[in-house]
Short mmCIF file of C-alpha atoms and ligand atoms in Angstrom, two decimals:
data_model
loop_
_atom_site.label_atom_id
_atom_site.label_comp_id
_atom_site.label_asym_id
_atom_site.label_seq_id
_atom_site.Cartn_x
_atom_site.Cartn_y
_atom_site.Cartn_z
CA UNK A 10 0.00 -0.22 -0.11
CA UNK A 11 1.58 3.48 -1.00
CA UNK A 12 -0.57 6.22 -0.68
CA UNK A 13 1.91 9.41 -0.68
CA UNK A 14 -0.06 12.27 -0.13
CA UNK A 15 2.05 16.44 -1.59
CA UNK A 16 0.26 19.60 0.37
CA UNK A 17 1.47 22.93 0.51
CA UNK A 18 2.11 23.85 4.13
CA UNK A 19 1.53 28.12 3.09
CA UNK A 20 -0.16 29.79 1.63
CA UNK A 21 -0.21 28.45 -1.96
CA UNK A 22 2.87 28.76 -4.91
CA UNK A 23 5.14 26.45 -2.70
CA UNK A 24 6.37 24.30 -5.72
CA UNK A 25 3.47 21.55 -4.66
CA UNK A 26 3.99 20.90 -9.30
CA UNK A 27 7.42 20.19 -9.17
CA UNK A 28 7.91 17.90 -6.94
CA UNK A 29 4.74 16.16 -8.36
CA UNK A 30 6.57 16.16 -11.63
CA UNK A 31 10.02 15.36 -10.05
CA UNK A 32 8.06 12.10 -8.07
CA UNK A 33 5.82 11.02 -10.97
CA UNK A 34 8.68 9.23 -12.40
CA UNK A 35 8.11 6.57 -10.20
CA UNK A 36 4.49 6.48 -9.85
CA UNK A 37 1.79 4.75 -11.17
CA UNK A 38 -1.26 7.25 -11.26
CA UNK A 39 -1.55 11.34 -9.60
CA UNK A 40 -4.77 11.85 -8.41
CA UNK A 41 -5.58 15.89 -7.83
CA UNK A 42 -7.93 15.74 -5.21
CA UNK A 43 -9.70 19.90 -4.48
CA UNK A 44 -9.37 22.37 -4.90
CA UNK A 45 -9.75 23.63 -9.70
CA UNK A 46 -8.65 25.77 -11.48
CA UNK A 47 -7.32 28.78 -8.66
CA UNK A 48 -4.56 26.37 -9.05
CA UNK A 49 -1.19 27.41 -11.24
CA UNK A 50 1.23 24.66 -11.11
CA UNK A 51 4.55 24.72 -12.69
CA UNK A 52 6.72 22.28 -14.39
CA UNK A 53 10.11 23.26 -16.43
CA UNK A 54 11.78 20.87 -17.93
CA UNK A 55 14.61 21.12 -20.10
CA UNK A 56 14.28 25.34 -20.01
CA UNK A 57 10.48 24.18 -20.89
CA UNK A 58 7.94 25.55 -18.73
CA UNK A 59 4.60 24.18 -18.34
CA UNK A 60 1.66 25.74 -15.93
CA UNK A 61 -0.79 23.21 -15.21
CA UNK A 62 -4.26 24.07 -12.55
CA UNK A 63 -6.59 21.28 -13.36
CA UNK A 64 -4.73 19.07 -15.21
CA UNK A 65 -2.73 16.15 -12.47
CA UNK A 66 1.24 17.47 -13.08
CA UNK A 67 2.12 13.57 -13.21
CA UNK A 68 1.07 14.33 -17.08
CA UNK A 69 4.41 14.59 -18.51
CA UNK A 70 5.34 11.40 -17.37
CA UNK A 71 3.79 8.61 -19.59
CA UNK A 72 4.01 5.60 -16.65
CA UNK A 73 1.17 7.10 -14.37
CA UNK A 74 -2.17 7.59 -14.88
CA UNK A 75 -4.29 10.93 -14.25
CA UNK A 76 -6.81 11.12 -12.59
CA UNK A 77 -8.99 14.54 -10.96
CA UNK A 78 -11.42 13.04 -8.11
CA UNK A 79 -14.36 14.16 -7.08
CA UNK A 80 -13.07 16.61 -4.62
CA UNK A 81 -12.31 18.77 -7.28
CA UNK A 82 -15.00 21.94 -9.17
CA UNK A 83 -13.90 21.65 -12.87
CA UNK A 84 -14.46 24.13 -15.28
CA UNK A 85 -14.78 21.46 -18.54
CA UNK A 86 -14.02 24.88 -21.01
CA UNK A 87 -10.56 25.96 -19.21
CA UNK A 88 -9.91 21.80 -18.78
CA UNK A 89 -10.06 21.39 -21.98
CA UNK A 90 -8.08 24.28 -23.33
CA UNK A 91 -5.74 22.49 -20.89
CA UNK A 92 -5.62 19.92 -22.36
CA UNK A 93 -5.05 21.06 -26.47
CA UNK A 94 -2.40 23.18 -25.18
CA UNK A 95 -0.25 20.20 -23.91
CA UNK A 96 -1.24 18.94 -27.42
CA UNK A 97 -0.09 21.63 -29.52
CA UNK A 98 3.20 21.42 -26.92
CA UNK A 99 3.61 18.41 -28.69
CA UNK A 100 4.77 16.06 -25.56
CA UNK A 101 3.62 12.74 -24.86
CA UNK A 102 1.43 12.49 -21.57
CA UNK A 103 -0.21 10.37 -19.38
CA UNK A 104 -3.81 9.05 -19.90
CA UNK A 105 -6.15 11.11 -17.78
CA UNK A 106 -9.52 9.92 -16.08
CA UNK A 107 -12.03 12.38 -14.37
CA UNK A 108 -14.57 11.32 -11.64
CA UNK A 109 -18.76 11.32 -12.21
CA UNK A 110 -18.91 12.97 -8.90
CA UNK A 111 -16.68 16.09 -9.35
CA UNK A 112 -18.78 19.46 -9.47
CA UNK A 113 -18.89 21.39 -12.49
CA UNK A 114 -17.89 25.10 -12.47
CA UNK A 115 -20.66 27.02 -14.26
CA UNK A 116 -20.94 30.23 -15.74
CA UNK A 117 -23.40 31.91 -13.01
CA UNK A 118 -20.38 30.75 -10.39
CA UNK A 119 -18.36 33.13 -12.39
CA UNK A 120 -20.14 35.51 -12.17
CA UNK A 121 -21.06 35.18 -9.07
CA UNK A 122 -16.87 34.99 -7.80
CA UNK A 123 -16.51 38.37 -9.58
CA UNK A 124 -19.67 40.13 -8.05
CA UNK A 125 -19.00 39.27 -4.67
CA UNK A 126 -16.12 39.96 -5.08
CA UNK A 127 -16.85 43.70 -6.37
CA UNK A 128 -19.22 43.98 -3.75
CA UNK A 129 -17.07 43.02 -0.66
CA UNK A 130 -14.57 45.58 -2.10
CA UNK A 131 -16.30 48.28 -1.63
CA UNK A 132 -16.37 47.59 1.91
CA UNK A 133 -12.35 46.94 2.06
CA UNK A 134 -12.86 43.56 3.16
CA UNK A 135 -12.39 41.25 -0.43
CA UNK A 136 -10.42 38.43 -0.04
CA UNK A 137 -8.61 38.71 -3.36
CA UNK A 138 -9.67 35.53 -5.01
CA UNK A 139 -8.98 34.06 -8.24
CA UNK A 140 -12.74 34.69 -9.67
CA UNK A 141 -12.90 31.49 -11.40
CA UNK A 142 -16.29 30.41 -9.35
CA UNK A 143 -14.18 28.53 -7.33
CA UNK A 144 -16.40 29.48 -3.90
CA UNK A 145 -19.99 29.42 -5.29
CA UNK A 146 -19.19 26.21 -6.90
CA UNK A 147 -18.36 24.26 -3.42
CA UNK A 148 -20.79 26.89 -2.14
CA UNK A 149 -23.49 24.74 -4.18
CA UNK A 150 -21.82 21.50 -3.61
CA UNK A 151 -22.96 22.07 0.07
CA UNK A 152 -26.69 23.57 -0.80
CA UNK A 153 -27.03 20.35 -2.92
CA UNK A 154 -27.95 22.54 -5.62
CA UNK A 155 -24.31 21.73 -8.18
CA UNK A 156 -23.73 20.01 -11.39
CA UNK A 157 -21.55 17.00 -11.30
CA UNK A 158 -19.63 15.41 -14.28
CA UNK A 159 -22.58 12.45 -14.81
CA UNK A 160 -24.66 15.13 -15.05
CA UNK A 161 -22.78 17.57 -17.47
CA UNK A 162 -22.60 14.62 -19.36
CA UNK A 163 -26.66 13.01 -19.47
CA UNK A 164 -28.17 15.52 -21.76
CA UNK A 165 -31.51 15.89 -20.51
CA UNK A 166 -30.04 15.95 -16.05
CA UNK A 167 -28.12 18.94 -18.05
CA UNK A 168 -31.13 20.53 -19.23
CA UNK A 169 -32.79 20.08 -16.08
CA UNK A 170 -30.31 21.30 -13.34
CA UNK A 171 -29.36 23.99 -15.88
CA UNK A 172 -32.66 25.35 -15.85
CA UNK A 173 -32.97 24.42 -11.95
CA UNK A 174 -31.15 26.57 -11.15
CA UNK A 175 -31.18 29.83 -13.38
CA UNK A 176 -33.88 31.47 -12.36
CA UNK A 177 -32.17 32.20 -8.10
CA UNK A 178 -29.00 32.92 -10.03
CA UNK A 179 -29.92 35.18 -12.64
CA UNK A 180 -32.19 36.20 -9.06
CA UNK A 181 -29.20 36.67 -7.00
CA UNK A 182 -26.93 38.39 -9.95
CA UNK A 183 -29.79 41.02 -10.91
CA UNK A 184 -31.55 41.79 -7.91
CA UNK A 185 -28.15 41.59 -5.19
CA UNK A 186 -25.44 42.50 -7.64
CA UNK A 187 -27.58 44.88 -9.83
CA UNK A 188 -25.24 41.96 -12.96
CA UNK A 189 -26.36 40.79 -16.20
CA UNK A 190 -28.87 38.05 -16.66
CA UNK A 191 -27.37 34.51 -17.68
CA UNK A 192 -29.38 32.92 -20.59
CA UNK A 193 -29.81 28.91 -19.98
CA UNK A 194 -30.54 27.80 -23.54
CA UNK A 195 -26.90 29.41 -24.54
CA UNK A 196 -25.56 27.80 -21.32
CA UNK A 197 -27.02 24.44 -22.84
CA UNK A 198 -25.57 24.33 -25.85
CA UNK A 199 -21.87 25.28 -24.77
CA UNK A 200 -21.38 22.92 -22.21
CA UNK A 201 -22.98 20.13 -24.33
CA UNK A 202 -20.58 20.62 -26.67
CA UNK A 203 -18.31 20.79 -23.50
CA UNK A 204 -19.64 17.73 -22.04
CA UNK A 205 -19.49 15.76 -25.60
CA UNK A 206 -15.80 16.38 -25.65
CA UNK A 207 -14.90 15.30 -21.72
CA UNK A 208 -17.05 12.38 -21.63
CA UNK A 209 -14.50 10.03 -22.53
CA UNK A 210 -12.39 10.79 -19.84
CA UNK A 211 -15.02 10.01 -17.09
CA UNK A 212 -15.84 7.67 -14.99
CA UNK A 213 -16.17 5.42 -11.79
CA UNK A 214 -11.82 7.01 -10.58
CA UNK A 215 -12.55 5.45 -7.02
CA UNK A 216 -12.56 2.33 -7.80
CA UNK A 217 -9.59 2.71 -9.86
CA UNK A 218 -7.74 4.25 -7.66
CA UNK A 219 -8.56 1.65 -4.37
CA UNK A 220 -7.64 -1.23 -7.06
CA UNK A 221 -4.27 0.84 -7.44
CA UNK A 222 -4.33 0.59 -3.70
CA UNK A 223 -4.98 -2.47 -2.79
CA UNK A 224 -2.89 -4.22 -5.65
CA UNK A 225 0.07 -2.34 -4.01
CA UNK A 226 0.74 1.01 -6.63
CA UNK A 227 2.26 3.81 -5.94
CA UNK A 228 -0.26 6.56 -6.36
CA UNK A 229 0.69 9.86 -5.48
CA UNK A 230 -2.34 12.70 -4.07
CA UNK A 231 -1.50 16.15 -5.02
CA UNK A 232 -2.34 19.02 -3.21
CA UNK A 233 -3.21 22.11 -4.69
CA UNK A 234 -3.50 25.90 -2.47
CA UNK A 235 -2.26 24.72 0.76
CA UNK A 236 -2.70 24.70 5.07
CA UNK A 237 -3.31 28.20 5.81
CA UNK A 238 -6.30 28.48 2.66
CA UNK A 239 -7.39 25.76 4.42
CA UNK A 240 -11.60 26.64 5.05
CA UNK A 241 -11.14 25.02 8.71
CA UNK A 242 -7.52 25.75 9.66
CA UNK A 243 -6.47 29.04 7.53
CA UNK A 244 -6.41 32.23 7.89
CA UNK A 245 -10.23 32.14 7.36
CA UNK A 246 -12.05 33.50 5.58
CA UNK A 247 -8.78 34.92 3.34
CA UNK A 248 -9.18 31.62 2.43
CA UNK A 249 -9.77 29.07 -0.25
CA UNK A 250 -13.32 26.61 0.15
CA UNK A 251 -12.40 23.60 0.77
CA UNK A 252 -10.11 21.22 2.55
CA UNK A 253 -6.30 20.64 1.06
CA UNK A 254 -4.94 19.95 3.80
CA UNK A 255 -3.88 15.82 4.10
CA UNK A 256 -7.22 15.19 5.48
CA UNK A 257 -9.01 16.19 2.38
CA UNK A 258 -7.90 12.92 0.02
CA UNK A 259 -9.37 10.89 2.38
CA UNK A 260 -13.39 12.94 1.34
CA UNK A 261 -11.49 14.44 -1.95
CA UNK A 262 -10.69 10.92 -3.20
CA UNK A 263 -12.84 8.47 -0.96
CA UNK A 264 -9.53 7.03 0.59
CA UNK A 265 -9.14 5.78 4.28
CA UNK A 266 -6.49 7.35 5.99
CA UNK A 267 -5.24 3.40 6.58
CA UNK A 268 -4.29 3.77 2.91
CA UNK A 269 -1.62 6.77 3.55
CA UNK A 270 2.05 5.91 4.04
CA UNK A 271 3.42 9.09 3.31
CA UNK A 272 2.78 12.98 3.42
CA UNK A 273 5.00 15.43 2.03
CA UNK A 274 4.65 18.95 2.87
CA UNK A 275 6.28 21.41 -0.01
CA UNK A 276 7.37 24.67 1.63
CA UNK A 277 9.63 27.28 0.88
CA UNK A 278 12.80 28.50 1.97
CA UNK A 279 10.83 32.03 3.06
CA UNK A 280 7.17 33.05 2.70
CA UNK A 281 4.90 34.15 -0.25
CA UNK A 282 0.87 34.85 -0.23
CA UNK A 283 -1.79 35.93 -3.14
CA UNK A 284 -4.83 37.77 -2.11
CA UNK A 285 -5.65 39.29 1.11
CA UNK A 286 -5.35 38.11 4.35
CA UNK A 287 -2.78 38.13 7.37
CA UNK A 288 0.39 37.18 7.29
CA UNK A 289 2.79 37.89 10.14
CA UNK A 290 5.94 38.15 8.44
CA UNK A 291 5.47 39.74 5.67
CA UNK A 292 8.25 42.22 4.58
CA UNK A 293 6.32 45.53 3.07
CA UNK A 294 9.91 46.73 2.62
CA UNK A 295 13.06 46.52 -0.03
CA UNK A 296 14.04 43.14 1.78
CA UNK A 297 9.98 41.85 0.54
CA UNK A 298 11.00 43.94 -3.50
CA UNK A 299 14.32 42.08 -3.52
CA UNK A 300 12.71 38.65 -2.73
CA UNK A 301 9.97 38.76 -5.40
CA UNK A 302 12.47 39.25 -7.98
CA UNK A 303 15.21 36.78 -6.82
CA UNK A 304 12.30 34.10 -6.70
CA UNK A 305 10.00 35.73 -9.54
CA UNK A 306 7.24 35.90 -7.68
CA UNK A 307 4.18 36.43 -9.63
CA UNK A 308 0.92 34.07 -9.48
CA UNK A 309 0.77 31.60 -11.87
CA UNK A 310 -3.22 31.47 -12.77
CA UNK A 311 -3.64 35.24 -11.64
CA UNK A 312 0.28 36.90 -12.40
CA UNK A 313 -0.71 38.81 -9.27
CA UNK A 314 3.24 39.94 -7.63
CA UNK A 315 3.31 37.86 -4.18
CA UNK A 316 3.15 39.16 -1.01
CA UNK A 317 6.76 38.01 0.35
CA UNK A 318 8.82 37.51 3.67
CA UNK A 319 10.77 35.46 6.27
CA UNK A 320 9.89 31.74 6.47
CA UNK A 321 7.60 31.58 9.57
CA UNK A 322 8.42 28.48 11.17
CA UNK A 323 6.20 28.87 13.87
CA UNK A 324 3.10 28.27 10.45
CA UNK A 325 4.63 25.56 9.91
CA UNK A 326 5.34 23.56 12.70
CA UNK A 327 1.27 23.72 13.52
CA UNK A 328 1.68 22.37 9.18
CA UNK A 329 3.86 19.67 9.87
CA UNK A 330 0.17 18.61 12.73
CA UNK A 331 -2.81 19.10 10.32
CA UNK A 332 -1.40 17.23 7.89
CA UNK A 333 0.40 14.54 10.11
CA UNK A 334 3.83 14.78 7.99
CA UNK A 335 6.42 12.60 7.33
CA UNK A 336 8.66 14.83 5.19
CA UNK A 337 9.19 18.33 4.00
CA UNK A 338 10.58 19.33 0.15
CA UNK A 339 11.91 22.89 0.79
CA UNK A 340 11.84 24.87 -2.13
CA UNK A 341 14.37 27.99 -3.40
CA UNK A 342 17.21 27.45 -1.27
CA UNK A 343 19.29 29.08 -4.18
CA UNK A 344 16.83 32.29 -3.68
CA UNK A 345 16.70 32.93 0.23
CA UNK A 346 20.76 32.59 0.12
CA UNK A 347 21.22 35.73 -2.11
CA UNK A 348 20.45 37.64 0.69
CA UNK A 349 22.95 39.00 2.84
CA UNK A 350 21.13 37.92 5.98
CA UNK A 351 18.40 36.09 6.42
CA UNK A 352 15.38 36.15 9.40
CA UNK A 353 13.73 32.68 10.38
CA UNK A 354 10.87 33.22 12.72
CA UNK A 355 10.79 30.07 15.17
CA UNK A 356 7.74 31.79 17.64
CA UNK A 357 5.22 34.29 18.02
CA UNK A 358 5.12 36.64 21.08
CA UNK A 359 1.47 37.46 21.47
CA UNK A 360 0.67 40.46 23.91
CA UNK A 361 4.15 40.05 25.21
CA UNK A 362 3.54 36.11 25.80
CA UNK A 363 5.22 33.42 24.01
CA UNK A 364 2.33 31.66 22.92
CA UNK A 365 2.46 27.31 21.51
CA UNK A 366 -0.85 27.16 19.03
CA UNK A 367 -2.26 28.64 15.84
CA UNK A 368 -4.26 31.73 16.78
CA UNK A 369 -8.23 30.94 15.08
CA UNK A 370 -8.76 34.93 15.74
CA UNK A 371 -7.30 37.45 13.52
CA UNK A 372 -7.49 40.18 16.01
CA UNK A 373 -5.20 37.97 18.04
CA UNK A 374 -3.61 37.09 14.84
CA UNK A 375 -2.63 40.97 14.50
CA UNK A 376 -1.24 41.23 17.76
CA UNK A 377 1.14 38.85 17.14
CA UNK A 378 4.56 39.87 16.92
CA UNK A 379 7.23 37.57 15.10
CA UNK A 380 10.80 35.63 17.05
CA UNK A 381 13.55 36.36 14.41
CA UNK A 382 16.72 33.97 14.74
CA UNK A 383 19.13 36.02 12.03
CA UNK A 384 21.50 33.54 9.81
CA UNK A 385 24.13 34.89 7.54
CA UNK A 386 23.80 34.03 3.72
CA UNK A 387 25.86 32.44 0.68
CA UNK A 388 25.85 35.11 -2.48
CA UNK A 389 28.70 34.28 -3.01
CA UNK A 390 28.29 30.63 -3.94
CA UNK A 391 25.83 30.01 -6.74
CA UNK A 392 24.43 26.29 -4.95
CA UNK A 393 21.84 25.81 -8.50
CA UNK A 394 23.74 23.45 -10.08
CA UNK A 395 25.09 21.60 -6.45
CA UNK A 396 23.38 18.26 -6.13
CA UNK A 397 24.39 17.15 -2.64
CA UNK A 398 24.00 18.38 0.56
CA UNK A 399 27.96 18.37 1.80
CA UNK A 400 28.97 20.29 -0.69
CA UNK A 401 26.43 23.16 0.26
CA UNK A 402 28.28 26.14 2.10
CA UNK A 403 28.27 26.13 5.71
CA UNK A 404 25.65 29.21 6.44
CA UNK A 405 23.22 26.93 3.84
CA UNK A 406 23.64 23.72 6.66
CA UNK A 407 22.52 25.79 9.29
CA UNK A 408 19.93 27.22 7.79
CA UNK A 409 18.24 23.90 6.60
CA UNK A 410 19.27 22.39 9.78
CA UNK A 411 17.26 25.16 12.01
CA UNK A 412 14.53 25.07 10.60
CA UNK A 413 14.34 20.83 10.76
CA UNK A 414 14.55 21.28 14.80
CA UNK A 415 12.29 24.04 14.88
CA UNK A 416 9.88 22.00 12.59
CA UNK A 417 10.32 19.08 14.11
CA UNK A 418 10.01 17.11 10.17
CA UNK A 419 13.18 15.72 7.63
CA UNK A 420 13.50 17.81 5.76
CA UNK A 421 13.98 15.19 2.53
CA UNK A 422 14.51 17.19 -0.68
CA UNK A 423 16.07 20.30 -1.38
CA UNK A 424 15.22 22.63 -3.92
CA UNK A 425 18.32 24.37 -5.80
CA UNK A 426 16.45 25.73 -8.95
CA UNK A 427 13.20 25.11 -11.07
CA UNK A 428 14.08 22.12 -12.69
CA UNK A 429 12.76 18.62 -12.16
CA UNK A 430 16.70 18.33 -12.08
CA UNK A 431 17.94 20.73 -9.13
CA UNK A 432 16.66 19.47 -6.62
CA UNK A 433 18.89 18.04 -3.83
CA UNK A 434 18.11 14.39 -2.04
CA UNK A 435 19.12 14.25 2.01
P1 GDP B 517 3.12 25.40 -6.81
O1 GDP B 517 1.36 25.71 -6.92
O2 GDP B 517 3.05 24.98 -5.74
O3 GDP B 517 2.91 24.56 -7.80
O4 GDP B 517 3.91 26.09 -6.96
P2 GDP B 517 3.52 27.49 -8.57
O5 GDP B 517 4.67 26.86 -9.41
O6 GDP B 517 2.99 28.14 -8.75
O7 GDP B 517 5.23 28.52 -8.20
C1 GDP B 517 6.34 27.67 -7.65
C2 GDP B 517 7.21 28.69 -7.85
O8 GDP B 517 8.72 28.23 -7.85
C3 GDP B 517 7.40 28.23 -9.92
O9 GDP B 517 7.61 29.29 -11.19
C4 GDP B 517 8.23 27.49 -10.24
O10 GDP B 517 9.49 27.19 -11.48
C5 GDP B 517 9.77 27.90 -9.50
N1 GDP B 517 10.19 26.55 -8.32
C6 GDP B 517 9.83 25.24 -7.87
N2 GDP B 517 11.28 25.12 -6.98
C7 GDP B 517 12.21 25.99 -7.32
C8 GDP B 517 13.58 26.33 -6.86
O11 GDP B 517 13.84 25.81 -6.35
N3 GDP B 517 13.89 27.37 -6.94
C9 GDP B 517 13.21 28.09 -7.88
N4 GDP B 517 14.62 28.79 -7.72
N5 GDP B 517 12.42 28.49 -8.21
C10 GDP B 517 11.52 27.36 -7.71
P1 IMO B 518 -1.84 26.92 -5.99
O1 IMO B 518 -2.10 25.37 -6.59
C1 IMO B 518 -1.78 30.72 -4.28
C2 IMO B 518 -5.96 32.13 -3.05
C3 IMO B 518 -5.80 33.24 -4.43
C4 IMO B 518 -6.69 34.14 -2.73
C5 IMO B 518 -7.58 32.85 -1.63
C6 IMO B 518 -9.32 32.36 -2.33
O2 IMO B 518 -1.24 27.23 -7.06
O3 IMO B 518 -0.90 26.96 -4.28
P2 IMO B 518 -10.12 31.63 -4.44
O4 IMO B 518 -9.89 31.78 -5.81
O5 IMO B 518 -9.62 30.43 -3.88
O6 IMO B 518 -11.26 31.09 -3.63
O7 IMO B 518 -9.78 32.65 -3.29
O8 IMO B 518 -7.20 31.40 -2.09
N1 IMO B 518 -5.36 30.77 -3.64
C7 IMO B 518 -3.97 30.45 -3.97
N2 IMO B 518 -2.80 31.05 -3.87
N3 IMO B 518 -2.13 29.80 -4.71
C8 IMO B 518 -3.55 29.36 -4.81
O9 IMO B 518 -2.87 27.24 -5.28
C9 IMO B 518 -4.88 29.09 -4.62
N4 IMO B 518 -6.07 28.78 -5.09
C10 IMO B 518 -6.04 29.94 -4.74
O10 IMO B 518 -5.22 34.29 -4.12
O11 IMO B 518 -5.54 34.44 -1.91
MG1 MG B 519 1.45 27.93 -7.72
#
């Protein structure tokens, strides 16, 4: 039994796509279990960049089968566009299957996401969502009026469900937000064409995953978003609308916890965040700008500049607990080493006292002061070509070992560049 989960430990964009691509060399299946095309996972192979939003990052390995499971919300147009994009890039791709239980992102979800953000903006409380319809799609799933892939590919059921939804959705769009109503017939025509194209991929993927695990095959579960964007454990309400933590695999792919043998947490050697919300170690000065420049920190999905700050190991201790991490994959060691000095947050002080929990209250979080330790950078050594921990400069080794010590989880892989091969295996 080899179910391996790979999750984000910070606020996303830690480099999960890169590790999924690397680990899928030895995997039989790669399963995306949560989120939607709010995700942007980058793979760099032989100098070519691939940005994936819905398709699992194992797609470039022919040996693995890729699965989009029930926990994901699917925008059919985006998925087809992504498949087309890969075809155009002339790459041989893995087989892809899509769960019949996954929910569909419909046009009203995207419109409502935009209108809700606009309305919150006026009050200064916008979340900075990706405006991809993610929140409204998960809302409908919980409200039990969602449309699943099995409904999309059944013309009669699909039509019925669009008509059932459109009256109330248009009422909300027009009467609450003053937006323009949507045309049900146009939607049915457009989405029926997507359904035809996607139908061959749709099946009961849960049986495929279970058979694979029972046969002892390696199944990688690819996390999107991250622990601090989790709807239960993140910095609510500045979170996404799903459970991207390791526990999300149980509901998002229909797999029991006993089937999991390893949980890998991906992190950067510093912290970034896109969108609004608290960020205790954020740098609003030129050091933050420098990290953004050195790490090319601009969103893969929306192109927005990412907010940057020091590595918060206190946050990661909490992530280790929530996910049951067995190992860490740390990226951008090359980037952070280019600074003269580096700070590492090892704890939070709330009203002057050290705390041992991650505050739920945003008011409390706002009052938290980071406790820093300082380290030397290693800007005279280019580490991007190094492949052994032993050959790293001493300053880099000290930084890495201290991070491991504070979080209490071993680092298994160190990223020293964006490429598939730019990794040190510990
Ligand atoms: P994901 O959403 O977690 O898959 O991460 P993204 O792809 O959104 O963002 C990670 C970015 O960092 C991408 O541009 C990667 O190519 C890049 N990257 C990943 N690992 C490293 C690393 O070790 N060093 C450098 N310099 N770049 C990296
Ligand atoms: P990957 O998988 C970084 C953020 C958005 C916003 C909040 C809610 O590439 O790490 P949503 O559209 O989900 O309702 O937006 O979550 N967000 C991400 N930030 N990486 C992601 O995915 C993200 N997915 C959502 O910026 O703050
Ligand atoms: Mg990303």
